[in-house]
Amino acid sequence: MTGNVNAAQASTPRGMALMQRLRAWRPAMNPVLGRELRSRMRDWRFSLVLSAYLIGLGLVAFGTLYIMTRQLKFGGVIGPDAGVRIYAVLAIMQLLLIGVLAPSLTVGTISGERERRTMDLLLVTRMSAASIVVGKLLASLAYTVLLIVASMPVFSLVFLFGGISLKQLGLTFIIYLATTLTLGAVGLLASALFRRTAVAAVAAYGVVAFMFAGTLAYLAFRLALPGSPYGPVPPAPGMQPAAASIPWLVFANPLVAMASSLPGYGGGGGILSGILNEIIFRAFSIPGPNGPMRPANMPTPWVAYLWISLGIFALSLVFSVLHLTPVKPWVRWRAAWRRRRQVRRERALARSESA
Amino acid sequence: MIEVTDLTKRYRRVIAVDHMSLTVPAGAIYGLIGRNGAGKTTTMRIISTLLHPTSGRVRVGGHDVMVEPGKVRRLLGYMPDFFGVYDDLKVWEYLDFYAATEGVPARRRPGMVSDLLELVDLAPKREEYVDSLSRGMKQRLCLAHTLVHDPQVLILDEPASGLDPRARIEMRELLKELRTMGKTIVISSHILSELADLCTHIGIVEGGKMVVSGTLDEVLYGRTRGRLVRLRLAPGEQTPEDLAARLDHEPLVRGAAVLGSVVEATVDADDAALADLLGRLVREGFPVASFSEMTNTLEEIFLQATAGQEQPAEGRESA
């Protein structure tokens, strides 16, 4: 059989040889990734999701433009910041959509294999639990990246107005990527921990809701406490909020990260397209000589977010893999250690008997 | 090929496998018999590295399943009692996927998939979705998928369960073909007559313990208890009733009953004692025209081996 393949390779024209070389490259691809992609893209639901996604995003862009043109009639102006404003709305909207989609792409994968009773078949193969998990995560990433790329034309609207740099685009993409991977990993962990997909979905979306909304609620609570610059009890003149009073939890919020990455952040409230930018700026600002300013020891929220999401991502992955591994590493190590000890004892016994 | 020594698997309160030992030589077909929850599936899952034992040792091809699970997985193909399929894949894609998970290079996969489909008689279904296959076909497809990495050992948990008679016969033929390929197979089944046809070794499991084990011959004929012997006398002075009464005096005979012209006796004896009994009867003048042991079917052996344990003390969960 192998001989046949080789003969075929030798006799094929150049184009075919290229195809075969491409095919030979395929083993590098994670089989689980390949299967997931095949199933997902084959499913009619994918085109439905993609259409709904683009229509939703398009409507938001249209709505924003519509508001801006309506404002013209009431004496508003389309200023040089129009592009930035539309961009900000779209970027945050797309982030929300990713928040809804990313966990859904992974939350059914492991529990679904269990429910379908295909997990055991997969675990007895040469694939490690880690590569199964990574395959599933990459499949969800590919799906989201495809959506993001497909949404580019909607974003291109912004370039009619200008004001957005390539660097800005790259930063936005990095935040999307981090959010997709983190939420995907959270979905995977829920999927590994809970046997039933429905329960896993509730757990995963609970975490997502906390990251997106819960952290803001916490921020509101902190702001309402006396001592905060915007609380009911204003701080004594000249008093600086202590470093510890920065509500770190809020850095886990992807919306906060995105808002802080947009142009206009931290510049004294200049161009604020979203309410969010206003919120975070206020939340983290302290009264300064020229109005509110950022505490010096506070990191940029999106930088902090990238680190936090990296942590959540790594922990979720590790626990997913551990939970999936049928024979846990520590059980293996203990067994191996016991075997070695037994062998040593038997040798010692044999030696003492021969002596 | 497979050595299970003193294997115990304990869940919180339930002992699923209780100090079980078994040895499967290379090339053997080992049939595991036992009722639901007897510990068959647990044992098979431990051999397949899907569960870790509480104590005891399991080795496959010389590799400890606990210490070197990766090496064991390369040696073995596992087919669980209940399994699902990826219904959105085509038949060839299904096999191609599992071949990929076993690290078969992409170049070699198409040929191998064709060969395997040929083997399990699914070649015409190549381009169909797995979901559209009948249960028997899915079962055969699952068996095919265990073969993608050409393992030496196959662990098949109830491969014929839920199949109609025709599909079951096809499955059995397939297993016989695998036997000729020299695979070492551990198979569990409810349909005992099937196992008798197929297996070289039999192990009867009850309550997590190995009750009877050995080669098929040893299990079928090597017993010394409860053998059913049917005697018929040539017409003459001695009536079947006389023979029954005579047999009742024999210490080895548990009971004798007259069924028309035939006497049936249940005897606790090995072959030598049985021959001795026949010799004595003949010497005493009984015109024995026929003396034959009712060949014990695996069913009877199974029932006898597991008798007296009708109600397990605890409800055992099959895991």
mmCIF file of N, CA and C in Angstrom, chain A residues 113-224:
data_model
loop_
_atom_site.group_PDB
_atom_site.id
_atom_site.type_symbol
_atom_site.label_atom_id
_atom_site.label_comp_id
_atom_site.label_asym_id
_atom_site.label_seq_id
_atom_site.Cartn_x
_atom_site.Cartn_y
_atom_site.Cartn_z
ATOM 1 N N GLU A 113 -18.803 15.473 24.758
ATOM 2 C CA GLU A 113 -18.161 14.188 24.439
ATOM 3 C C GLU A 113 -18.552 13.144 25.482
ATOM 4 N N ARG A 114 -18.693 13.619 26.721
ATOM 5 C CA ARG A 114 -19.120 12.671 27.754
ATOM 6 C C ARG A 114 -20.559 12.249 27.534
ATOM 7 N N GLU A 115 -21.408 13.234 27.231
ATOM 8 C CA GLU A 115 -22.824 12.917 27.028
ATOM 9 C C GLU A 115 -23.010 11.993 25.829
ATOM 10 N N ARG A 116 -22.189 12.214 24.798
ATOM 11 C CA ARG A 116 -22.284 11.370 23.609
ATOM 12 C C ARG A 116 -21.516 10.074 23.783
ATOM 13 N N ARG A 117 -20.809 9.986 24.895
ATOM 14 C CA ARG A 117 -19.994 8.804 25.185
ATOM 15 C C ARG A 117 -18.910 8.583 24.146
ATOM 16 N N THR A 118 -18.222 9.637 23.809
ATOM 17 C CA THR A 118 -17.099 9.488 22.898
ATOM 18 C C THR A 118 -15.779 9.820 23.607
ATOM 19 N N MET A 119 -15.897 10.284 24.863
ATOM 20 C CA MET A 119 -14.695 10.733 25.566
ATOM 21 C C MET A 119 -13.720 9.577 25.788
ATOM 22 N N ASP A 120 -14.268 8.433 26.229
ATOM 23 C CA ASP A 120 -13.390 7.291 26.510
ATOM 24 C C ASP A 120 -12.630 6.874 25.254
ATOM 25 N N LEU A 121 -13.349 6.906 24.138
ATOM 26 C CA LEU A 121 -12.707 6.512 22.884
ATOM 27 C C LEU A 121 -11.525 7.423 22.582
ATOM 28 N N LEU A 122 -11.678 8.675 22.977
ATOM 29 C CA LEU A 122 -10.633 9.649 22.696
ATOM 30 C C LEU A 122 -9.478 9.508 23.687
ATOM 31 N N LEU A 123 -9.827 9.198 24.924
ATOM 32 C CA LEU A 123 -8.800 9.151 25.967
ATOM 33 C C LEU A 123 -7.880 7.946 25.833
ATOM 34 N N VAL A 124 -8.373 6.852 25.208
ATOM 35 C CA VAL A 124 -7.498 5.686 25.073
ATOM 36 C C VAL A 124 -6.594 5.806 23.851
ATOM 37 N N THR A 125 -6.732 6.885 23.095
ATOM 38 C CA THR A 125 -5.846 7.032 21.949
ATOM 39 C C THR A 125 -4.505 7.603 22.422
ATOM 40 N N ARG A 126 -3.643 7.840 21.450
ATOM 41 C CA ARG A 126 -2.319 8.333 21.778
ATOM 42 C C ARG A 126 -2.360 9.801 22.196
ATOM 43 N N MET A 127 -3.505 10.455 21.967
ATOM 44 C CA MET A 127 -3.606 11.879 22.303
ATOM 45 C C MET A 127 -3.630 12.057 23.821
ATOM 46 N N SER A 128 -2.895 13.049 24.277
ATOM 47 C CA SER A 128 -2.931 13.328 25.706
ATOM 48 C C SER A 128 -4.127 14.216 25.989
ATOM 49 N N ALA A 129 -4.506 14.231 27.267
ATOM 50 C CA ALA A 129 -5.620 15.095 27.657
ATOM 51 C C ALA A 129 -5.300 16.537 27.284
ATOM 52 N N ALA A 130 -4.036 16.907 27.411
ATOM 53 C CA ALA A 130 -3.646 18.285 27.104
ATOM 54 C C ALA A 130 -3.886 18.606 25.635
ATOM 55 N N SER A 131 -3.523 17.684 24.748
ATOM 56 C CA SER A 131 -3.701 18.013 23.338
ATOM 57 C C SER A 131 -5.177 18.010 22.962
ATOM 58 N N ILE A 132 -5.986 17.210 23.655
ATOM 59 C CA ILE A 132 -7.432 17.249 23.405
ATOM 60 C C ILE A 132 -7.966 18.633 23.775
ATOM 61 N N VAL A 133 -7.570 19.098 24.970
ATOM 62 C CA VAL A 133 -8.041 20.397 25.452
ATOM 63 C C VAL A 133 -7.565 21.511 24.528
ATOM 64 N N VAL A 134 -6.296 21.453 24.143
ATOM 65 C CA VAL A 134 -5.750 22.508 23.280
ATOM 66 C C VAL A 134 -6.452 22.507 21.916
ATOM 67 N N GLY A 135 -6.723 21.306 21.396
ATOM 68 C CA GLY A 135 -7.417 21.205 20.118
ATOM 69 C C GLY A 135 -8.773 21.885 20.172
ATOM 70 N N LYS A 136 -9.479 21.627 21.255
ATOM 71 C CA LYS A 136 -10.813 22.201 21.383
ATOM 72 C C LYS A 136 -10.738 23.719 21.521
ATOM 73 N N LEU A 137 -9.745 24.170 22.255
ATOM 74 C CA LEU A 137 -9.605 25.608 22.459
ATOM 75 C C LEU A 137 -9.244 26.304 21.143
ATOM 76 N N LEU A 138 -8.325 25.706 20.411
ATOM 77 C CA LEU A 138 -7.915 26.306 19.135
ATOM 78 C C LEU A 138 -9.086 26.354 18.157
ATOM 79 N N ALA A 139 -9.947 25.317 18.215
ATOM 80 C CA ALA A 139 -11.103 25.315 17.317
ATOM 81 C C ALA A 139 -12.010 26.502 17.627
ATOM 82 N N SER A 140 -12.217 26.766 18.912
ATOM 83 C CA SER A 140 -13.084 27.890 19.273
ATOM 84 C C SER A 140 -12.418 29.200 18.885
ATOM 85 N N LEU A 141 -11.097 29.239 19.030
ATOM 86 C CA LEU A 141 -10.363 30.450 18.662
ATOM 87 C C LEU A 141 -10.496 30.712 17.158
ATOM 88 N N ALA A 142 -10.353 29.636 16.373
ATOM 89 C CA ALA A 142 -10.453 29.786 14.926
ATOM 90 C C ALA A 142 -11.824 30.340 14.546
ATOM 91 N N TYR A 143 -12.828 29.842 15.198
ATOM 92 C CA TYR A 143 -14.198 30.274 14.939
ATOM 93 C C TYR A 143 -14.344 31.774 15.224
ATOM 94 N N THR A 144 -13.862 32.195 16.381
ATOM 95 C CA THR A 144 -14.009 33.602 16.755
ATOM 96 C C THR A 144 -13.183 34.498 15.840
ATOM 97 N N VAL A 145 -11.966 34.049 15.550
ATOM 98 C CA VAL A 145 -11.112 34.873 14.681
ATOM 99 C C VAL A 145 -11.773 35.043 13.317
ATOM 100 N N LEU A 146 -12.427 33.967 12.865
ATOM 101 C CA LEU A 146 -13.129 34.063 11.585
ATOM 102 C C LEU A 146 -14.221 35.133 11.665
ATOM 103 N N LEU A 147 -14.956 35.153 12.765
ATOM 104 C CA LEU A 147 -15.999 36.164 12.940
ATOM 105 C C LEU A 147 -15.388 37.565 12.949
ATOM 106 N N ILE A 148 -14.273 37.706 13.662
ATOM 107 C CA ILE A 148 -13.649 39.028 13.755
ATOM 108 C C ILE A 148 -13.189 39.490 12.377
ATOM 109 N N VAL A 149 -12.569 38.566 11.653
ATOM 110 C CA VAL A 149 -12.098 38.923 10.315
ATOM 111 C C VAL A 149 -13.288 39.274 9.421
ATOM 112 N N ALA A 150 -14.369 38.496 9.572
ATOM 113 C CA ALA A 150 -15.544 38.756 8.745
ATOM 114 C C ALA A 150 -16.155 40.115 9.067
ATOM 115 N N SER A 151 -15.905 40.610 10.281
ATOM 116 C CA SER A 151 -16.501 41.884 10.679
ATOM 117 C C SER A 151 -15.665 43.075 10.219
ATOM 118 N N MET A 152 -14.502 42.793 9.633
ATOM 119 C CA MET A 152 -13.619 43.873 9.178
ATOM 120 C C MET A 152 -14.334 44.909 8.299
ATOM 121 N N PRO A 153 -15.154 44.460 7.323
ATOM 122 C CA PRO A 153 -15.817 45.451 6.478
ATOM 123 C C PRO A 153 -16.655 46.452 7.283
ATOM 124 N N VAL A 154 -17.312 45.956 8.337
ATOM 125 C CA VAL A 154 -18.102 46.863 9.172
ATOM 126 C C VAL A 154 -17.172 47.887 9.813
ATOM 127 N N PHE A 155 -16.037 47.387 10.265
ATOM 128 C CA PHE A 155 -15.083 48.300 10.912
ATOM 129 C C PHE A 155 -14.494 49.307 9.925
ATOM 130 N N SER A 156 -14.461 48.876 8.651
ATOM 131 C CA SER A 156 -13.822 49.744 7.663
ATOM 132 C C SER A 156 -14.588 51.052 7.509
ATOM 133 N N LEU A 157 -15.836 51.041 7.970
ATOM 134 C CA LEU A 157 -16.642 52.259 8.007
ATOM 135 C C LEU A 157 -15.876 53.383 8.688
ATOM 136 N N VAL A 158 -15.135 52.995 9.727
ATOM 137 C CA VAL A 158 -14.400 53.953 10.538
ATOM 138 C C VAL A 158 -13.413 54.736 9.691
ATOM 139 N N PHE A 159 -12.863 54.036 8.676
ATOM 140 C CA PHE A 159 -11.800 54.676 7.924
ATOM 141 C C PHE A 159 -12.323 55.758 6.984
ATOM 142 N N LEU A 160 -13.652 55.811 6.844
ATOM 143 C CA LEU A 160 -14.233 56.946 6.123
ATOM 144 C C LEU A 160 -13.915 58.238 6.870
ATOM 145 N N PHE A 161 -13.841 58.094 8.197
ATOM 146 C CA PHE A 161 -13.645 59.276 9.035
ATOM 147 C C PHE A 161 -12.208 59.417 9.496
ATOM 148 N N GLY A 162 -11.543 58.289 9.565
ATOM 149 C CA GLY A 162 -10.133 58.325 9.975
ATOM 150 C C GLY A 162 -9.983 58.451 11.472
ATOM 151 N N GLY A 163 -8.743 58.564 11.904
ATOM 152 C CA GLY A 163 -8.482 58.776 13.321
ATOM 153 C C GLY A 163 -8.104 57.515 14.072
ATOM 154 N N ILE A 164 -8.096 56.371 13.393
ATOM 155 C CA ILE A 164 -7.727 55.116 14.065
ATOM 156 C C ILE A 164 -6.454 54.587 13.420
ATOM 157 N N SER A 165 -5.472 54.338 14.238
ATOM 158 C CA SER A 165 -4.197 53.868 13.716
ATOM 159 C C SER A 165 -4.175 52.350 13.626
ATOM 160 N N LEU A 166 -3.231 51.851 12.867
ATOM 161 C CA LEU A 166 -3.053 50.413 12.748
ATOM 162 C C LEU A 166 -2.701 49.805 14.105
ATOM 163 N N LYS A 167 -1.928 50.578 14.877
ATOM 164 C CA LYS A 167 -1.522 50.132 16.211
ATOM 165 C C LYS A 167 -2.764 49.924 17.076
ATOM 166 N N GLN A 168 -3.679 50.880 16.940
ATOM 167 C CA GLN A 168 -4.923 50.787 17.709
ATOM 168 C C GLN A 168 -5.681 49.517 17.334
ATOM 169 N N LEU A 169 -5.756 49.266 16.025
ATOM 170 C CA LEU A 169 -6.431 48.055 15.551
ATOM 171 C C LEU A 169 -5.782 46.818 16.160
ATOM 172 N N GLY A 170 -4.458 46.793 16.134
ATOM 173 C CA GLY A 170 -3.722 45.651 16.666
ATOM 174 C C GLY A 170 -4.012 45.444 18.139
ATOM 175 N N LEU A 171 -4.055 46.524 18.875
ATOM 176 C CA LEU A 171 -4.315 46.434 20.315
ATOM 177 C C LEU A 171 -5.715 45.876 20.572
ATOM 178 N N THR A 172 -6.678 46.391 19.799
ATOM 179 C CA THR A 172 -8.053 45.900 19.943
ATOM 180 C C THR A 172 -8.087 44.395 19.667
ATOM 181 N N PHE A 173 -7.371 43.989 18.608
ATOM 182 C CA PHE A 173 -7.354 42.576 18.246
ATOM 183 C C PHE A 173 -6.732 41.731 19.359
ATOM 184 N N ILE A 174 -5.681 42.264 19.967
ATOM 185 C CA ILE A 174 -5.036 41.517 21.056
ATOM 186 C C ILE A 174 -6.014 41.329 22.214
ATOM 187 N N ILE A 175 -6.785 42.356 22.510
ATOM 188 C CA ILE A 175 -7.752 42.224 23.606
ATOM 189 C C ILE A 175 -8.842 41.207 23.239
ATOM 190 N N TYR A 176 -9.257 41.219 21.977
ATOM 191 C CA TYR A 176 -10.213 40.199 21.541
ATOM 192 C C TYR A 176 -9.635 38.803 21.711
ATOM 193 N N LEU A 177 -8.396 38.663 21.279
ATOM 194 C CA LEU A 177 -7.742 37.361 21.327
ATOM 195 C C LEU A 177 -7.655 36.862 22.769
ATOM 196 N N ALA A 178 -7.208 37.769 23.652
ATOM 197 C CA ALA A 178 -7.072 37.395 25.064
ATOM 198 C C ALA A 178 -8.435 37.023 25.642
ATOM 199 N N THR A 179 -9.454 37.803 25.285
ATOM 200 C CA THR A 179 -10.788 37.532 25.828
ATOM 201 C C THR A 179 -11.314 36.203 25.302
ATOM 202 N N THR A 180 -11.137 35.965 24.004
ATOM 203 C CA THR A 180 -11.595 34.702 23.427
ATOM 204 C C THR A 180 -10.936 33.516 24.115
ATOM 205 N N LEU A 181 -9.625 33.604 24.259
ATOM 206 C CA LEU A 181 -8.896 32.480 24.853
ATOM 207 C C LEU A 181 -9.294 32.286 26.311
ATOM 208 N N THR A 182 -9.406 33.377 27.049
ATOM 209 C CA THR A 182 -9.734 33.263 28.473
ATOM 210 C C THR A 182 -11.138 32.712 28.664
ATOM 211 N N LEU A 183 -12.099 33.306 27.976
ATOM 212 C CA LEU A 183 -13.473 32.838 28.136
ATOM 213 C C LEU A 183 -13.612 31.422 27.587
ATOM 214 N N GLY A 184 -12.874 31.124 26.507
ATOM 215 C CA GLY A 184 -12.882 29.775 25.976
ATOM 216 C C GLY A 184 -12.351 28.782 26.997
ATOM 217 N N ALA A 185 -11.279 29.155 27.668
ATOM 218 C CA ALA A 185 -10.693 28.265 28.671
ATOM 219 C C ALA A 185 -11.636 28.103 29.859
ATOM 220 N N VAL A 186 -12.309 29.196 30.241
ATOM 221 C CA VAL A 186 -13.284 29.098 31.333
ATOM 222 C C VAL A 186 -14.410 28.146 30.930
ATOM 223 N N GLY A 187 -14.865 28.265 29.682
ATOM 224 C CA GLY A 187 -15.903 27.366 29.186
ATOM 225 C C GLY A 187 -15.437 25.916 29.203
ATOM 226 N N LEU A 188 -14.180 25.698 28.809
ATOM 227 C CA LEU A 188 -13.616 24.340 28.817
ATOM 228 C C LEU A 188 -13.572 23.777 30.220
ATOM 229 N N LEU A 189 -13.138 24.604 31.152
ATOM 230 C CA LEU A 189 -13.033 24.133 32.532
ATOM 231 C C LEU A 189 -14.413 23.735 33.046
ATOM 232 N N ALA A 190 -15.409 24.598 32.800
ATOM 233 C CA ALA A 190 -16.772 24.276 33.231
ATOM 234 C C ALA A 190 -17.217 22.977 32.575
ATOM 235 N N SER A 191 -16.866 22.830 31.307
ATOM 236 C CA SER A 191 -17.256 21.648 30.562
ATOM 237 C C SER A 191 -16.590 20.384 31.116
ATOM 238 N N ALA A 192 -15.361 20.556 31.592
ATOM 239 C CA ALA A 192 -14.653 19.396 32.152
ATOM 240 C C ALA A 192 -15.184 19.067 33.545
ATOM 241 N N LEU A 193 -15.509 20.112 34.313
ATOM 242 C CA LEU A 193 -15.911 19.888 35.705
ATOM 243 C C LEU A 193 -17.319 19.317 35.805
ATOM 244 N N PHE A 194 -18.233 19.812 34.945
ATOM 245 C CA PHE A 194 -19.627 19.398 35.067
ATOM 246 C C PHE A 194 -19.964 18.407 33.976
ATOM 247 N N ARG A 195 -20.660 17.362 34.385
ATOM 248 C CA ARG A 195 -20.949 16.307 33.429
ATOM 249 C C ARG A 195 -21.990 16.743 32.415
ATOM 250 N N ARG A 196 -22.883 17.635 32.854
ATOM 251 C CA ARG A 196 -23.961 18.008 31.943
ATOM 252 C C ARG A 196 -23.679 19.371 31.339
ATOM 253 N N THR A 197 -23.882 19.469 30.037
ATOM 254 C CA THR A 197 -23.576 20.704 29.327
ATOM 255 C C THR A 197 -24.381 21.882 29.876
ATOM 256 N N ALA A 198 -25.661 21.631 30.219
ATOM 257 C CA ALA A 198 -26.506 22.727 30.695
ATOM 258 C C ALA A 198 -25.908 23.341 31.962
ATOM 259 N N VAL A 199 -25.478 22.486 32.874
ATOM 260 C CA VAL A 199 -24.899 22.968 34.126
ATOM 261 C C VAL A 199 -23.593 23.712 33.846
ATOM 262 N N ALA A 200 -22.796 23.126 32.941
ATOM 263 C CA ALA A 200 -21.526 23.757 32.595
ATOM 264 C C ALA A 200 -21.761 25.145 32.009
ATOM 265 N N ALA A 201 -22.805 25.275 31.190
ATOM 266 C CA ALA A 201 -23.099 26.565 30.567
ATOM 267 C C ALA A 201 -23.473 27.590 31.628
ATOM 268 N N VAL A 202 -24.288 27.169 32.581
ATOM 269 C CA VAL A 202 -24.676 28.090 33.659
ATOM 270 C C VAL A 202 -23.433 28.555 34.412
ATOM 271 N N ALA A 203 -22.549 27.618 34.730
ATOM 272 C CA ALA A 203 -21.340 27.967 35.479
ATOM 273 C C ALA A 203 -20.459 28.919 34.669
ATOM 274 N N ALA A 204 -20.252 28.594 33.388
ATOM 275 C CA ALA A 204 -19.356 29.412 32.568
ATOM 276 C C ALA A 204 -19.921 30.823 32.400
ATOM 277 N N TYR A 205 -21.212 30.910 32.130
ATOM 278 C CA TYR A 205 -21.788 32.238 31.935
ATOM 279 C C TYR A 205 -21.874 32.998 33.254
ATOM 280 N N GLY A 206 -21.919 32.263 34.361
ATOM 281 C CA GLY A 206 -21.829 32.940 35.650
ATOM 282 C C GLY A 206 -20.498 33.683 35.766
ATOM 283 N N VAL A 207 -19.417 32.991 35.387
ATOM 284 C CA VAL A 207 -18.093 33.624 35.442
ATOM 285 C C VAL A 207 -18.034 34.812 34.481
ATOM 286 N N VAL A 208 -18.574 34.617 33.275
ATOM 287 C CA VAL A 208 -18.560 35.698 32.289
ATOM 288 C C VAL A 208 -19.350 36.897 32.810
ATOM 289 N N ALA A 209 -20.519 36.626 33.375
ATOM 290 C CA ALA A 209 -21.350 37.717 33.902
ATOM 291 C C ALA A 209 -20.604 38.457 35.002
ATOM 292 N N PHE A 210 -19.878 37.691 35.812
ATOM 293 C CA PHE A 210 -19.122 38.353 36.876
ATOM 294 C C PHE A 210 -18.031 39.242 36.287
ATOM 295 N N MET A 211 -17.328 38.723 35.272
ATOM 296 C CA MET A 211 -16.242 39.516 34.683
ATOM 297 C C MET A 211 -16.773 40.787 34.029
ATOM 298 N N PHE A 212 -17.885 40.676 33.333
ATOM 299 C CA PHE A 212 -18.396 41.824 32.572
ATOM 300 C C PHE A 212 -19.213 42.782 33.449
ATOM 301 N N ALA A 213 -20.059 42.220 34.317
ATOM 302 C CA ALA A 213 -20.979 43.077 35.063
ATOM 303 C C ALA A 213 -20.674 43.086 36.557
ATOM 304 N N GLY A 214 -20.330 41.909 37.086
ATOM 305 C CA GLY A 214 -20.112 41.797 38.530
ATOM 306 C C GLY A 214 -18.991 42.715 39.007
ATOM 307 N N THR A 215 -17.933 42.778 38.206
ATOM 308 C CA THR A 215 -16.808 43.626 38.615
ATOM 309 C C THR A 215 -17.216 45.093 38.642
ATOM 310 N N LEU A 216 -18.093 45.483 37.703
ATOM 311 C CA LEU A 216 -18.558 46.864 37.685
ATOM 312 C C LEU A 216 -19.458 47.134 38.890
ATOM 313 N N ALA A 217 -20.275 46.148 39.245
ATOM 314 C CA ALA A 217 -21.125 46.304 40.427
ATOM 315 C C ALA A 217 -20.250 46.484 41.662
ATOM 316 N N TYR A 218 -19.194 45.696 41.700
ATOM 317 C CA TYR A 218 -18.256 45.819 42.821
ATOM 318 C C TYR A 218 -17.635 47.216 42.842
ATOM 319 N N LEU A 219 -17.314 47.696 41.659
ATOM 320 C CA LEU A 219 -16.732 49.034 41.551
ATOM 321 C C LEU A 219 -17.721 50.071 42.080
ATOM 322 N N ALA A 220 -18.983 49.911 41.695
ATOM 323 C CA ALA A 220 -20.011 50.850 42.154
ATOM 324 C C ALA A 220 -20.081 50.836 43.673
ATOM 325 N N PHE A 221 -19.978 49.633 44.230
ATOM 326 C CA PHE A 221 -20.009 49.496 45.693
ATOM 327 C C PHE A 221 -18.829 50.226 46.331
ATOM 328 N N ARG A 222 -17.670 50.026 45.729
ATOM 329 C CA ARG A 222 -16.476 50.680 46.280
ATOM 330 C C ARG A 222 -16.567 52.196 46.157
ATOM 331 N N LEU A 223 -17.135 52.648 45.061
ATOM 332 C CA LEU A 223 -17.231 54.089 44.848
ATOM 333 C C LEU A 223 -18.192 54.730 45.844
ATOM 334 N N ALA A 224 -19.176 53.936 46.270
ATOM 335 C CA ALA A 224 -20.175 54.493 47.172
ATOM 336 C C ALA A 224 -19.642 54.596 48.596
#
